[in-house]
Coordinates of C-alpha atoms in Angstrom, one line a residue:
X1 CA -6.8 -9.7 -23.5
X2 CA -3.4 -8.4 -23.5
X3 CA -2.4 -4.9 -23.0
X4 CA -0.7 -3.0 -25.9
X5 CA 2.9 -2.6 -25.3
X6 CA 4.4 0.6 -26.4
X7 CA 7.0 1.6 -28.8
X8 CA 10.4 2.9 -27.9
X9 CA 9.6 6.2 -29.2
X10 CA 6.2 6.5 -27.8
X11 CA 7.6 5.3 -24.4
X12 CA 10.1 7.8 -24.1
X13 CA 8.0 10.5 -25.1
X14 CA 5.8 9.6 -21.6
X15 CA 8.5 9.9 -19.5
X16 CA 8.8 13.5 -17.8
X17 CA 12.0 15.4 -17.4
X18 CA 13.0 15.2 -13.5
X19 CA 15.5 17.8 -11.6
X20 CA 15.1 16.1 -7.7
X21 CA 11.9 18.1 -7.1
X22 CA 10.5 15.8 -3.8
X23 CA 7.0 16.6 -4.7
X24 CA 7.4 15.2 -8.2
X25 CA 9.3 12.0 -7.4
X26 CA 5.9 10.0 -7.3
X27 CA 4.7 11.2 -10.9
X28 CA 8.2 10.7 -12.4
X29 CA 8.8 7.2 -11.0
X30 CA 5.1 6.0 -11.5
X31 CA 5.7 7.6 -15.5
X32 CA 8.9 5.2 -15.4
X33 CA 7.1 2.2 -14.3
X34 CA 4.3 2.7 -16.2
X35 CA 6.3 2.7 -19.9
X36 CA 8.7 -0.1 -18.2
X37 CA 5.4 -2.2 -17.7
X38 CA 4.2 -1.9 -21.2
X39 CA 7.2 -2.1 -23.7
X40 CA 9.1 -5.4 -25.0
X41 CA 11.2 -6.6 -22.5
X42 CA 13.9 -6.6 -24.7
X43 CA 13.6 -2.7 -25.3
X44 CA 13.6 -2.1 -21.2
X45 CA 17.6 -1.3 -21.3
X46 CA 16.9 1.4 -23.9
X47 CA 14.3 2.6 -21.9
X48 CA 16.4 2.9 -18.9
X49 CA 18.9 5.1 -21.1
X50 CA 16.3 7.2 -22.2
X51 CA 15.4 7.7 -18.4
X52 CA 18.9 8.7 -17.2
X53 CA 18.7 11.0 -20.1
X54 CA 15.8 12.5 -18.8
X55 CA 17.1 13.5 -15.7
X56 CA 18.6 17.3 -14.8
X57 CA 19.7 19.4 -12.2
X58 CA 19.9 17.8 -8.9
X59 CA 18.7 14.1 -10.2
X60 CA 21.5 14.3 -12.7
X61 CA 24.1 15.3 -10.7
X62 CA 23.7 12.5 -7.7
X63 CA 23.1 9.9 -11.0
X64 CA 26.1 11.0 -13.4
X65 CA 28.8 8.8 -12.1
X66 CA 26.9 5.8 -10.5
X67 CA 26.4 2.3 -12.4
X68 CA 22.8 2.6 -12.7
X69 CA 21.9 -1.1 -14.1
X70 CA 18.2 -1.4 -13.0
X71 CA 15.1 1.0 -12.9
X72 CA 14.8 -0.4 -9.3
X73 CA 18.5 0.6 -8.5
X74 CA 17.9 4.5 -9.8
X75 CA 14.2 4.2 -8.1
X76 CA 16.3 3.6 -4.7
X77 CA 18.8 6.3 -5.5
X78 CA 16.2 9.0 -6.4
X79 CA 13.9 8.1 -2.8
X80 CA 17.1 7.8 -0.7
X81 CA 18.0 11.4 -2.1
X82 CA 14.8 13.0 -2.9
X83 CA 11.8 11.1 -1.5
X84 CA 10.2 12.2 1.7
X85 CA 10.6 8.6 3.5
X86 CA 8.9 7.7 6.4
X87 CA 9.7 4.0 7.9
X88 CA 6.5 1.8 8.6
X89 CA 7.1 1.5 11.7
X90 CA 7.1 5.9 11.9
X91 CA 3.9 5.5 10.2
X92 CA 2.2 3.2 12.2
X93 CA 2.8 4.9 15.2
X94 CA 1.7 8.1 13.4
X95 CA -1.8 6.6 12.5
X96 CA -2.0 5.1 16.0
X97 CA -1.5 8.4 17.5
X98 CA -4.3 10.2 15.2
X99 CA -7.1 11.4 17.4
X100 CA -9.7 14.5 16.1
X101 CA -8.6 17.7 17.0
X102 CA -10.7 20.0 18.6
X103 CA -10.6 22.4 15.2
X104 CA -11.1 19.1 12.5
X105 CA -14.3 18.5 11.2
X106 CA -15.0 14.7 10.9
X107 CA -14.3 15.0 7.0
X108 CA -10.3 16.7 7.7
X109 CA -10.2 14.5 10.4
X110 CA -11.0 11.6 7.8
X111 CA -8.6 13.1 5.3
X112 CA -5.8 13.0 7.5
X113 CA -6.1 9.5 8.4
X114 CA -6.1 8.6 4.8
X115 CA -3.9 10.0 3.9
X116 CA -1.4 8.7 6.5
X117 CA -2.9 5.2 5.1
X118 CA -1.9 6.0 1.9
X119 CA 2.1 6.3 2.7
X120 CA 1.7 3.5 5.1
X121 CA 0.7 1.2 2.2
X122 CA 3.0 2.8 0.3
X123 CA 5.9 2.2 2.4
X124 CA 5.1 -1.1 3.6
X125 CA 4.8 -1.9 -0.4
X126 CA 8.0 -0.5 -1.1
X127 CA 9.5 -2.8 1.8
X128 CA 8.1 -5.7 0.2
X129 CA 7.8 -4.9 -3.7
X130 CA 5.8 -8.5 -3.9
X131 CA 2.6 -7.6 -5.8
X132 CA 0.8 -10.5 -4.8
X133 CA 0.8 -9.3 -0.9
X134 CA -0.2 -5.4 -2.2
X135 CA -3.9 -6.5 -1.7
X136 CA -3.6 -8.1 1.5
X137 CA -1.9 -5.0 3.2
X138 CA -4.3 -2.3 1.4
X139 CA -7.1 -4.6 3.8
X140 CA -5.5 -4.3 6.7
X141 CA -3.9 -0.9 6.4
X142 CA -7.5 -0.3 5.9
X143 CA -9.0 -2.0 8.7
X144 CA -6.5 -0.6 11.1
X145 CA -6.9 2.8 9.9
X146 CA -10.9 2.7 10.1
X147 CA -10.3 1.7 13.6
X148 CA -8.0 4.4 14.4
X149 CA -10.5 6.9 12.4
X150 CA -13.4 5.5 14.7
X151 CA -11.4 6.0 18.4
X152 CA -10.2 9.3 17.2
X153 CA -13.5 10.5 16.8
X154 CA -14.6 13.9 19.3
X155 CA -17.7 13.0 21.4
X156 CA -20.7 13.0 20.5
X157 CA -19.8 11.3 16.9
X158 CA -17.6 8.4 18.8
X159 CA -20.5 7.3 20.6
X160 CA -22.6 7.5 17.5
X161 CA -20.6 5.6 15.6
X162 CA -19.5 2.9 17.9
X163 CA -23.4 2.3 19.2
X164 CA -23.5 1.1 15.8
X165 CA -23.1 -2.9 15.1
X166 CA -20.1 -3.5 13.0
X167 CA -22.1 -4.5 10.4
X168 CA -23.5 -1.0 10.2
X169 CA -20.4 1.1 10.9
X170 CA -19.3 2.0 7.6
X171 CA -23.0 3.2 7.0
X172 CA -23.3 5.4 10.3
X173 CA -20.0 7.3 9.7
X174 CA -22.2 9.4 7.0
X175 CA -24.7 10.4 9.7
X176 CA -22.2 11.7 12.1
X177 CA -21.0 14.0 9.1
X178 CA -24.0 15.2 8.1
X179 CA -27.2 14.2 5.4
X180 CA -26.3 13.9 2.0
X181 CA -23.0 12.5 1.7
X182 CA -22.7 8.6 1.2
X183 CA -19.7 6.8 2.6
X184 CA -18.2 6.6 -0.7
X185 CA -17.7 10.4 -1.1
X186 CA -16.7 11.0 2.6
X187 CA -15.0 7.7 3.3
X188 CA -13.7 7.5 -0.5
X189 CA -12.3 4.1 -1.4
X190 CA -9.8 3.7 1.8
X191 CA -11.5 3.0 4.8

């Protein structure tokens, strides 16, 4: 089954305006990709026009008088100037240095740690745009983070959780946050 492609018209009318806001960089660029992904290839130079000419403010000005002939040559433009960038290697370090704070419940505890595995995917994706390795990272991003997550845990929920076989680690996590909750809506699909 092939996926639709879109029309011109219907491809530029998905793309957002952008001024250089840093929190909306993600949504504009994954917009961009999105309509790049689903229109003729021979309409993707138009498409690029119509996203330069969606740019204002701050995004315009650091564009106006730069060859732009690739989405992936503005993409680099806009994260050099607007993206909040952290390297892998900052990242790592970051998610190796996560412990549980003595204020963090186990579930903000959990939050921050996925979310520092989120931009560590991210960034090591972005380093290596190959789509066939995304999936291989996400599983050991993910591995390494659940680690981190487990070691970082405050007595007595450590010791809960690492008594547990490996085989039943994923399913103890729950019981050192409380009854009710499955892994799914504390763990979510990261660890």
């Amino acid at each position: 089954m092939t996926i639709p492609k879109l029309t011109y018209e219907s491809g530029i009318k998905f793309i957002p305006r952008y001024g250089g806001e840093e929190s909306e960089l993600d949504s504009f660029i994954k917009s961009c990709e999105y309509v790049l992904n689903n229109v003729v290839d021979t309409l993707q130079p138009l498409i690029l026009e119509g996203i330069l000419a969606k740019l204002s403010g701050r995004a315009d000005k650091v564009t106006r008088f730069k060859t732009i002939g690739t989405f992936e040559e503005l993409k680099a433009i806009l994260t050099e100037n607007y993206g909040i960038y952290q390297t892998v290697s900052q990242l790592q370090l970051e998610l190796a240095a996560r412990v549980q704070a003595k204020n963090d419940g186990i579930k903000a505890y959990y939050e921050k740690v996925e979310g520092i595995c989120f931009q560590l995917i991210e960034a090591i994706v972005l380093e290596n745009p190959k789509k066939t390795k995304e999936t291989v990272i996400n599983k050991i991003v993910k591995k390494q983070a659940l680690n981190i997550f487990v070691a970082g845990l405050r007595e007595p929920y450590n010791i809960l959780v690492k008594s547990q076989s490996k085989k039943y680690t994923k399913r103890s996590i729950p019981g050192s946050i409380g009854r009710g909750k499955s892994v799914r809506n504390i763990i979510g699909n990261c660890l």
